[in-house]
PDB file of C-alpha atoms in Angstrom:
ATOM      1  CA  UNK A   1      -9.356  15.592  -8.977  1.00  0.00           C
ATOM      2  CA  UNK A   2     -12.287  17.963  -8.238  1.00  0.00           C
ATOM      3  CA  UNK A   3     -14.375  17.977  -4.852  1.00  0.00           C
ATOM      4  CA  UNK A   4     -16.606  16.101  -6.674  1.00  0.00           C
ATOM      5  CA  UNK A   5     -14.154  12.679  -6.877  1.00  0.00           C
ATOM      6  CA  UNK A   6     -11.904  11.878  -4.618  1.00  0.00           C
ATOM      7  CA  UNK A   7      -9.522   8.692  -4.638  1.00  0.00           C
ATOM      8  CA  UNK A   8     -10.103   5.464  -3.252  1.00  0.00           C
ATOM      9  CA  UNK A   9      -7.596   2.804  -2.121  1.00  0.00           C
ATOM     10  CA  UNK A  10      -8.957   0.985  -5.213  1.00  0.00           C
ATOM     11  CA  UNK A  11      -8.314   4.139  -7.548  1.00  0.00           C
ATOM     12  CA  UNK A  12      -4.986   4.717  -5.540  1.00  0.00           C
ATOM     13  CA  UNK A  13      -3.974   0.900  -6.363  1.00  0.00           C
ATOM     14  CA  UNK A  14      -4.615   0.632  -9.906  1.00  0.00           C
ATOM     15  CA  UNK A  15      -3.019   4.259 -10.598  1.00  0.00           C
ATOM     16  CA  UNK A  16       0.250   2.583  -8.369  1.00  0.00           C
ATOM     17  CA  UNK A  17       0.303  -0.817 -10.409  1.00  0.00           C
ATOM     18  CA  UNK A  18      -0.194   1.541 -13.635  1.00  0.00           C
ATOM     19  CA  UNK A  19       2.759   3.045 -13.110  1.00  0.00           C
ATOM     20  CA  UNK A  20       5.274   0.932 -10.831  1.00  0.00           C
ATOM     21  CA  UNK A  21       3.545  -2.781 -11.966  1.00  0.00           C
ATOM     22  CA  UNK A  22       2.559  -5.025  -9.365  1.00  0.00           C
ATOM     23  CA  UNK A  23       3.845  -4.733  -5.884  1.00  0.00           C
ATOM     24  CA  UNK A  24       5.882  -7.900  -5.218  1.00  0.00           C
ATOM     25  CA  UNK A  25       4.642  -8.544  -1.978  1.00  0.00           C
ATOM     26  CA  UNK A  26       3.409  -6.535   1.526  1.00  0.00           C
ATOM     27  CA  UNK A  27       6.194  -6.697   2.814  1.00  0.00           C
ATOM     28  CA  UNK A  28       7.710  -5.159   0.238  1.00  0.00           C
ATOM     29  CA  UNK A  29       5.167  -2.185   0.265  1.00  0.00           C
ATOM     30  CA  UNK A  30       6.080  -1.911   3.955  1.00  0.00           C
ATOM     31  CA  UNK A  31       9.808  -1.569   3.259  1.00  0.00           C
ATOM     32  CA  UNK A  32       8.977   1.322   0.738  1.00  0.00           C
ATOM     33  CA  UNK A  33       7.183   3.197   3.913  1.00  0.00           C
ATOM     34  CA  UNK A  34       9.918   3.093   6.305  1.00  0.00           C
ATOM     35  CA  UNK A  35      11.565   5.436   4.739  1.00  0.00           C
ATOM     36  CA  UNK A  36       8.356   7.733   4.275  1.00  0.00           C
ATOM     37  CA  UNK A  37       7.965   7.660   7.622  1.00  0.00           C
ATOM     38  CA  UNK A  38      11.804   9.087   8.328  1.00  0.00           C
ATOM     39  CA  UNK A  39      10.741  12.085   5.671  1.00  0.00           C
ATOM     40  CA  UNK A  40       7.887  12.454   7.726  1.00  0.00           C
ATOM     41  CA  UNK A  41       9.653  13.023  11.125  1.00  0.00           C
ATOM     42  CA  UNK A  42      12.086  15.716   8.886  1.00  0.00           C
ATOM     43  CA  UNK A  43       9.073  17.652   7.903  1.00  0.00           C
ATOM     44  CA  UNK A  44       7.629  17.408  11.123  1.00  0.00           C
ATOM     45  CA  UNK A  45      11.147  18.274  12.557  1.00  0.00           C
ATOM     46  CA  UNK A  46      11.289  21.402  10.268  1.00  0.00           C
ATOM     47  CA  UNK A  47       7.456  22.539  10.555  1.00  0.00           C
ATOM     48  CA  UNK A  48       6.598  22.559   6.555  1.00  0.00           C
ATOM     49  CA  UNK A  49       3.001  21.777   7.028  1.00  0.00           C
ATOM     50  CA  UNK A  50       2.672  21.259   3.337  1.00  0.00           C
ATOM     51  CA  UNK A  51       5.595  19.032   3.169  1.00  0.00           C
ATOM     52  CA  UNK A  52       4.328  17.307   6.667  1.00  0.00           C
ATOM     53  CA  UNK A  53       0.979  17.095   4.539  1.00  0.00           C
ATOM     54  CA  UNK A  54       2.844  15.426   1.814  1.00  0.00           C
ATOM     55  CA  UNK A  55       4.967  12.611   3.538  1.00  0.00           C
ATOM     56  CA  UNK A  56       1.695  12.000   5.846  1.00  0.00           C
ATOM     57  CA  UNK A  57      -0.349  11.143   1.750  1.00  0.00           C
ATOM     58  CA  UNK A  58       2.843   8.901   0.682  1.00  0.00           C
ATOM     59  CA  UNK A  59       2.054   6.863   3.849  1.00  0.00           C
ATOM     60  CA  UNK A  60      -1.502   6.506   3.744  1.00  0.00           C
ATOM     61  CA  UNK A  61      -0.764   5.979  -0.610  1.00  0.00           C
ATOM     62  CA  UNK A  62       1.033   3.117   1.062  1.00  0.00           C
ATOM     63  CA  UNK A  63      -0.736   1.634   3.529  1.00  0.00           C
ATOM     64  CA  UNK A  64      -3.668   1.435   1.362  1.00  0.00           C
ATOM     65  CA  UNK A  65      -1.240  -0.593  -1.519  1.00  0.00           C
ATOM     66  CA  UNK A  66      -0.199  -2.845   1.474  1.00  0.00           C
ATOM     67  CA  UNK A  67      -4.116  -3.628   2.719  1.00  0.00           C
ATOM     68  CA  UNK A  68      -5.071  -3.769  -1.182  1.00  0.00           C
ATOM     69  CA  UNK A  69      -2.160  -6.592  -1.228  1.00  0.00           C
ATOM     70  CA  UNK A  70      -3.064  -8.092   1.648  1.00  0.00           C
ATOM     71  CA  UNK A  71      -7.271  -8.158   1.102  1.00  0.00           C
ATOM     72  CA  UNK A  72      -8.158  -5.661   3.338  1.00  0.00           C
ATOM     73  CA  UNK A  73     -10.412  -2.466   2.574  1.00  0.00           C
ATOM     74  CA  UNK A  74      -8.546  -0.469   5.090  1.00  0.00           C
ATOM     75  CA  UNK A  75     -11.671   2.444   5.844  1.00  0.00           C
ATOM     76  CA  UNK A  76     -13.486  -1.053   7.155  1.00  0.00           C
ATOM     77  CA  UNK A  77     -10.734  -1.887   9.159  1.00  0.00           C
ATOM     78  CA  UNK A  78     -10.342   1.630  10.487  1.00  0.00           C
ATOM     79  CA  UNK A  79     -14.056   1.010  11.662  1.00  0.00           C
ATOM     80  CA  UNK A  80     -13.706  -2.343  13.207  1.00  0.00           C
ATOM     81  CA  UNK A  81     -10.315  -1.231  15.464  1.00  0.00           C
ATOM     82  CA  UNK A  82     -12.313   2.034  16.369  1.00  0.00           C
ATOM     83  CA  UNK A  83     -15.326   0.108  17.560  1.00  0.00           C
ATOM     84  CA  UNK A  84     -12.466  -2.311  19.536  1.00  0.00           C
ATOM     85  CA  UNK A  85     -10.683   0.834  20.834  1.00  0.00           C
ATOM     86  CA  UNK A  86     -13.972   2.981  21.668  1.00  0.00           C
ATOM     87  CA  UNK A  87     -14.414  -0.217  24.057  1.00  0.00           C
ATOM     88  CA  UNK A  88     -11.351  -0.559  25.647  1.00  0.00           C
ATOM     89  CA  UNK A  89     -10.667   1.419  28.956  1.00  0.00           C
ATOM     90  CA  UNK A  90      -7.427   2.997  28.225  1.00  0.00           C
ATOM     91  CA  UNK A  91      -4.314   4.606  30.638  1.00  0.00           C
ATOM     92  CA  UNK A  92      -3.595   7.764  29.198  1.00  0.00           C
ATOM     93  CA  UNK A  93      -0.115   9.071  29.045  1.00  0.00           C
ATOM     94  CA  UNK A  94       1.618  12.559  29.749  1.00  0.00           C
ATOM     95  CA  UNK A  95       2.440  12.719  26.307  1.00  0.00           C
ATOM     96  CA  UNK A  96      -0.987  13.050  24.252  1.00  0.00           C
ATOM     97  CA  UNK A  97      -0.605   8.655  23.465  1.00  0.00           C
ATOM     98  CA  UNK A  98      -1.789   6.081  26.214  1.00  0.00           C
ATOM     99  CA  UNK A  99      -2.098   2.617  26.734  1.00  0.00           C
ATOM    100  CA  UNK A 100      -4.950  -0.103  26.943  1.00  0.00           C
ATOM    101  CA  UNK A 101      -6.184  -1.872  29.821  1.00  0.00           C
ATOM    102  CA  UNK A 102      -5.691  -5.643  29.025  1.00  0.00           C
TER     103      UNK A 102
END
C-alpha cells in the first residue's frame, strides 16, 4: 500500500476471510496467536528487528480478526483503556512494567 492508504482492521478482516474464510470463532483466532507470540520472543531472543517487526504485525493482524469477531473496533478500545489507565495511580516495577493501585 502507499503512504497514502494504510490498512484498517476492517481492510485487514475482509483480506483474512478472503483468503482463510471465516474465522470459526475468537477463540479460535486466539489459539492461532499463541504461537505468534512464541515467534515473537525468538526474534526478540535473536535481535532481527525486521523479523521482531514481523511477528509483532501477525499479532496485531490477529488481534484485530479477534475484536472484528468479537464486535469491537479495537483503536476505540485502545482509547477507552488509555483514558482508564491515564487515571489509575500505578506501582511501577524495576523492570520497565508496573502494577495498578486497586
Amino acid at each position: 500500500m502507499s503512504d497514502a492508504a494504510s490498512e484498517t482492521q476492517q481492510s485487514i478482516c475482509a483480506w483474512a476471510e478472503e483468503t482463510f474464510d471465516p474465522a470459526k470463532s475468537a477463540a479460535t483466532l486466539h489459539a492461532r496467536a499463541l504461537p505468534e507470540m512464541e515467534e515473537l520472543a525468538d526474534a526478540l531472543r535473536t535481535g532481527d528487528r525486521q523479523e521482531v517487526a514481523h511477528e509483532l504485525a501477525d499479532i496485531v493482524i490477529l488481534l484485530y480478526r479477534v475484536a472484528q469477531e468479537s464486535g469491537v473496533d479495537l483503536h476505540t478500545a485502545i482509547d477507552e483503556k488509555m483514558a482508564i489507565n491515564r487515571a489509575r495511580q500505578w506501582v511501577p516495577a524495576d523492570d520497565g512494567t508496573g502494577q495498578h493501585v486497586k
